[in-house]
Coordinates of N, CA and C in Angstrom, one line a residue:
M1 N 95.3 231.2 45.6 CA 96.6 230.9 46.1 C 97.3 232.4 46.1
L2 N 97.9 232.8 47.2 CA 98.8 234.0 47.1 C 100.2 233.6 47.2
L3 N 101.0 234.2 46.3 CA 102.6 234.1 46.2 C 103.1 235.3 46.3
Q4 N 104.3 235.6 47.0 CA 104.9 236.8 47.0 C 105.6 236.8 45.7
D5 N 106.0 238.0 45.1 CA 106.7 238.0 43.9 C 108.3 237.5 43.8
S6 N 108.6 236.8 44.7 CA 110.0 236.1 44.9 C 109.8 234.7 45.2
Q7 N 108.5 234.1 45.3 CA 108.3 232.8 45.8 C 108.1 231.9 44.5
K8 N 108.3 230.6 44.9 CA 107.9 229.4 43.9 C 107.1 228.5 44.7
V9 N 106.3 227.9 43.9 CA 105.4 226.6 44.6 C 105.5 225.4 43.6
G10 N 105.7 224.2 44.2 CA 105.7 223.0 43.5 C 104.1 222.5 43.4
M11 N 103.8 221.9 42.3 CA 102.5 221.5 42.1 C 102.6 220.2 41.5
S12 N 101.6 219.4 41.7 CA 101.5 218.1 41.0 C 100.1 217.7 40.7
V13 N 99.8 216.8 39.8 CA 98.5 216.6 39.3 C 98.4 215.0 39.3
T14 N 97.2 214.3 39.7 CA 96.7 213.0 39.6 C 95.3 213.1 38.9
F15 N 95.2 212.4 37.8 CA 94.0 212.2 37.2 C 93.2 211.1 37.8
V16 N 91.8 211.4 38.1 CA 91.0 210.4 38.5 C 89.7 210.3 37.8
T17 N 89.1 209.3 37.9 CA 87.7 209.0 37.2 C 86.6 209.7 38.0
A18 N 85.5 209.8 37.5 CA 84.3 210.3 38.3 C 84.0 209.9 39.5
A19 N 84.5 208.5 39.7 CA 84.4 207.7 40.9 C 85.4 207.8 41.8
G20 N 86.5 208.7 41.4 CA 87.7 208.9 42.3 C 88.6 207.9 42.2
N21 N 88.8 206.8 41.2 CA 89.6 206.0 40.9 C 90.8 206.5 39.9
P22 N 92.1 206.1 40.2 CA 93.2 206.5 39.3 C 92.8 206.3 37.8
A23 N 93.1 207.5 36.9 CA 92.9 207.3 35.6 C 94.2 207.7 34.8
R24 N 94.4 207.0 33.7 CA 95.5 207.2 32.8 C 95.2 208.2 31.8
V25 N 96.3 209.1 31.4 CA 96.2 210.0 30.3 C 97.0 209.6 29.2
D26 N 96.7 209.9 28.0 CA 97.5 209.6 26.8 C 98.6 210.7 26.6
G27 N 99.8 210.3 26.9 CA 101.0 211.4 26.5 C 101.4 211.9 27.8
V28 N 102.0 213.1 27.6 CA 102.5 213.9 28.8 C 101.6 215.1 28.9
P29 N 101.1 215.3 30.2 CA 100.3 216.3 30.5 C 101.2 217.7 30.2
A30 N 100.5 218.6 29.8 CA 101.0 219.9 29.4 C 100.5 221.1 30.6
W31 N 101.5 221.7 31.0 CA 101.3 222.9 31.9 C 101.5 224.1 31.3
A32 N 100.8 225.2 31.8 CA 100.8 226.5 31.0 C 100.5 227.6 32.1
S33 N 100.9 228.8 31.9 CA 100.4 230.1 32.5 C 99.6 231.0 31.7
S34 N 98.7 231.6 32.2 CA 97.8 232.5 31.3 C 98.5 233.8 31.1
D35 N 99.6 234.0 31.9 CA 100.3 235.3 31.9 C 101.8 234.9 32.4
P36 N 102.8 234.5 31.4 CA 104.2 234.1 31.7 C 104.8 235.3 32.4
A37 N 104.4 236.6 32.2 CA 105.2 237.7 32.9 C 104.8 237.7 34.4
I38 N 103.8 237.2 34.8 CA 103.4 237.1 36.2 C 103.8 235.9 36.9
I39 N 103.5 234.7 36.3 CA 103.9 233.4 36.6 C 104.4 232.5 35.7
A40 N 105.6 232.0 35.8 CA 106.4 231.1 35.0 C 106.1 229.7 35.3
V41 N 105.8 228.8 34.4 CA 105.7 227.3 34.8 C 106.8 226.6 34.1
T42 N 107.4 225.8 34.9 CA 108.5 224.7 34.5 C 107.9 223.4 34.9
Q43 N 107.6 222.7 33.7 CA 107.1 221.1 34.1 C 108.2 220.1 34.2
S44 N 107.9 219.1 34.9 CA 108.8 218.1 34.9 C 108.7 217.1 33.5
D45 N 109.8 216.4 33.3 CA 109.9 215.7 32.1 C 108.5 214.8 31.9
D46 N 107.9 214.1 33.0 CA 106.8 213.2 32.8 C 105.6 214.1 32.7
G47 N 105.6 215.3 33.2 CA 104.4 216.2 32.9 C 103.4 216.1 34.3
F48 N 103.8 215.3 35.3 CA 103.0 215.2 36.5 C 103.2 216.1 37.5
S49 N 104.2 216.9 37.2 CA 104.4 218.0 38.3 C 105.2 219.1 37.6
A50 N 105.2 220.3 38.4 CA 105.6 221.5 37.9 C 106.0 222.5 38.9
V51 N 106.7 223.5 38.6 CA 107.0 224.5 39.7 C 106.6 225.9 38.9
A52 N 105.8 226.6 39.7 CA 105.4 228.0 39.4 C 106.3 228.9 40.1
T53 N 106.9 229.8 39.3 CA 107.6 230.9 39.9 C 106.9 232.3 39.6
A54 N 106.7 233.0 40.8 CA 106.1 234.3 40.7 C 107.1 235.5 40.4
F55 N 106.6 236.4 39.6 CA 107.4 237.5 39.2 C 106.6 238.8 39.4
G56 N 107.1 240.1 39.1 CA 106.4 241.0 39.0 C 106.0 241.3 37.6
P57 N 105.1 241.9 37.2 CA 104.4 242.9 37.8 C 103.3 242.1 38.7
L58 N 102.8 242.7 39.7 CA 101.8 242.1 40.6 C 100.4 242.0 39.9
G59 N 99.9 241.0 40.3 CA 98.6 240.6 39.6 C 98.1 239.2 39.7
T60 N 97.1 238.7 38.9 CA 96.8 237.4 39.0 C 96.9 236.6 37.7
A61 N 97.4 235.4 37.7 CA 97.4 234.6 36.6 C 96.9 233.1 36.8
Q62 N 96.6 232.5 35.9 CA 96.0 231.1 36.1 C 96.9 230.2 35.5
V63 N 97.4 229.0 36.3 CA 98.2 227.9 35.8 C 97.2 226.8 35.6
S64 N 97.4 226.2 34.4 CA 96.6 225.2 34.0 C 97.4 223.9 33.7
V65 N 96.8 222.7 33.8 CA 97.5 221.4 33.3 C 96.3 220.8 32.5
R66 N 96.8 220.3 31.4 CA 95.9 219.6 30.4 C 96.3 218.2 30.0
G67 N 95.6 217.1 30.2 CA 95.8 215.8 29.8 C 94.9 215.5 28.7
D68 N 95.2 214.2 28.0 CA 94.3 213.7 27.0 C 93.7 212.4 27.7
A69 N 92.5 212.5 27.9 CA 91.8 211.4 28.6 C 91.3 210.3 27.5
D70 N 91.3 210.6 26.2 CA 91.1 209.5 25.3 C 92.4 208.8 24.9
L71 N 92.3 207.6 25.3 CA 93.6 206.7 25.2 C 93.8 206.1 23.7
G72 N 93.0 206.6 22.8 CA 93.3 206.1 21.4 C 93.7 207.2 20.7
D73 N 93.3 207.3 19.4 CA 93.8 208.4 18.5 C 93.0 209.6 18.6
G74 N 92.0 209.8 19.2 CA 91.2 211.1 19.5 C 91.7 211.9 20.7
V75 N 91.2 213.0 20.8 CA 91.7 213.8 22.0 C 90.5 214.1 22.9
R76 N 90.4 213.8 24.1 CA 89.4 214.4 25.1 C 90.2 215.1 26.2
D77 N 90.3 216.5 26.1 CA 91.0 217.2 27.2 C 90.3 217.1 28.5
V78 N 91.2 216.9 29.6 CA 90.9 217.1 30.9 C 91.8 218.1 31.4
I79 N 91.1 219.1 32.0 CA 91.9 220.3 32.4 C 91.8 220.7 33.8
G80 N 92.8 220.9 34.6 CA 92.8 221.4 36.0 C 93.5 222.9 35.9
T81 N 92.8 223.8 36.9 CA 93.3 225.1 36.9 C 93.6 225.5 38.2
L82 N 94.4 226.6 38.5 CA 94.8 227.2 39.9 C 94.9 228.6 39.6
D83 N 94.2 229.5 40.1 CA 94.3 230.9 40.3 C 95.4 231.2 41.2
I84 N 96.5 232.0 40.7 CA 97.5 232.6 41.7 C 97.6 234.0 41.7
E85 N 97.4 234.6 42.8 CA 97.6 236.0 42.9 C 99.1 236.4 43.4
V86 N 99.8 237.3 42.6 CA 101.0 237.6 43.2 C 101.1 239.0 43.8
V87 N 101.7 239.0 45.0 CA 101.6 240.1 45.9 C 103.1 240.7 46.2
A88 N 103.2 241.7 46.5 CA 104.7 242.3 46.8 C 105.2 241.7 47.9
S89 N 106.7 241.3 47.9 CA 107.3 240.9 49.0 C 107.5 241.7 50.2
E90 N 107.4 241.0 51.3 CA 107.7 242.0 52.5 C 109.2 242.3 52.6
A91 N 109.4 243.5 53.3 CA 110.7 243.8 53.6 C 111.4 243.1 54.8

């Protein structure tokens, strides 16, 4: 995905089984940026959506969302990722 260095994008996540059916996760999904200087991520209270805000310097960062697919005491991570390239704003 390409974003200009002054843009934001809304994102959401839905977890599904291998068969494509809705799946629950344990707890609140957690969103993160691989480089907060390029992309800042602000997640909603329930963790199923977030807003990514692009900054300079220009470059690429990865946004990830992680959920716990083990509905018991253990943890089994389910991870989704999105690569975002930040480019200069046009005049």
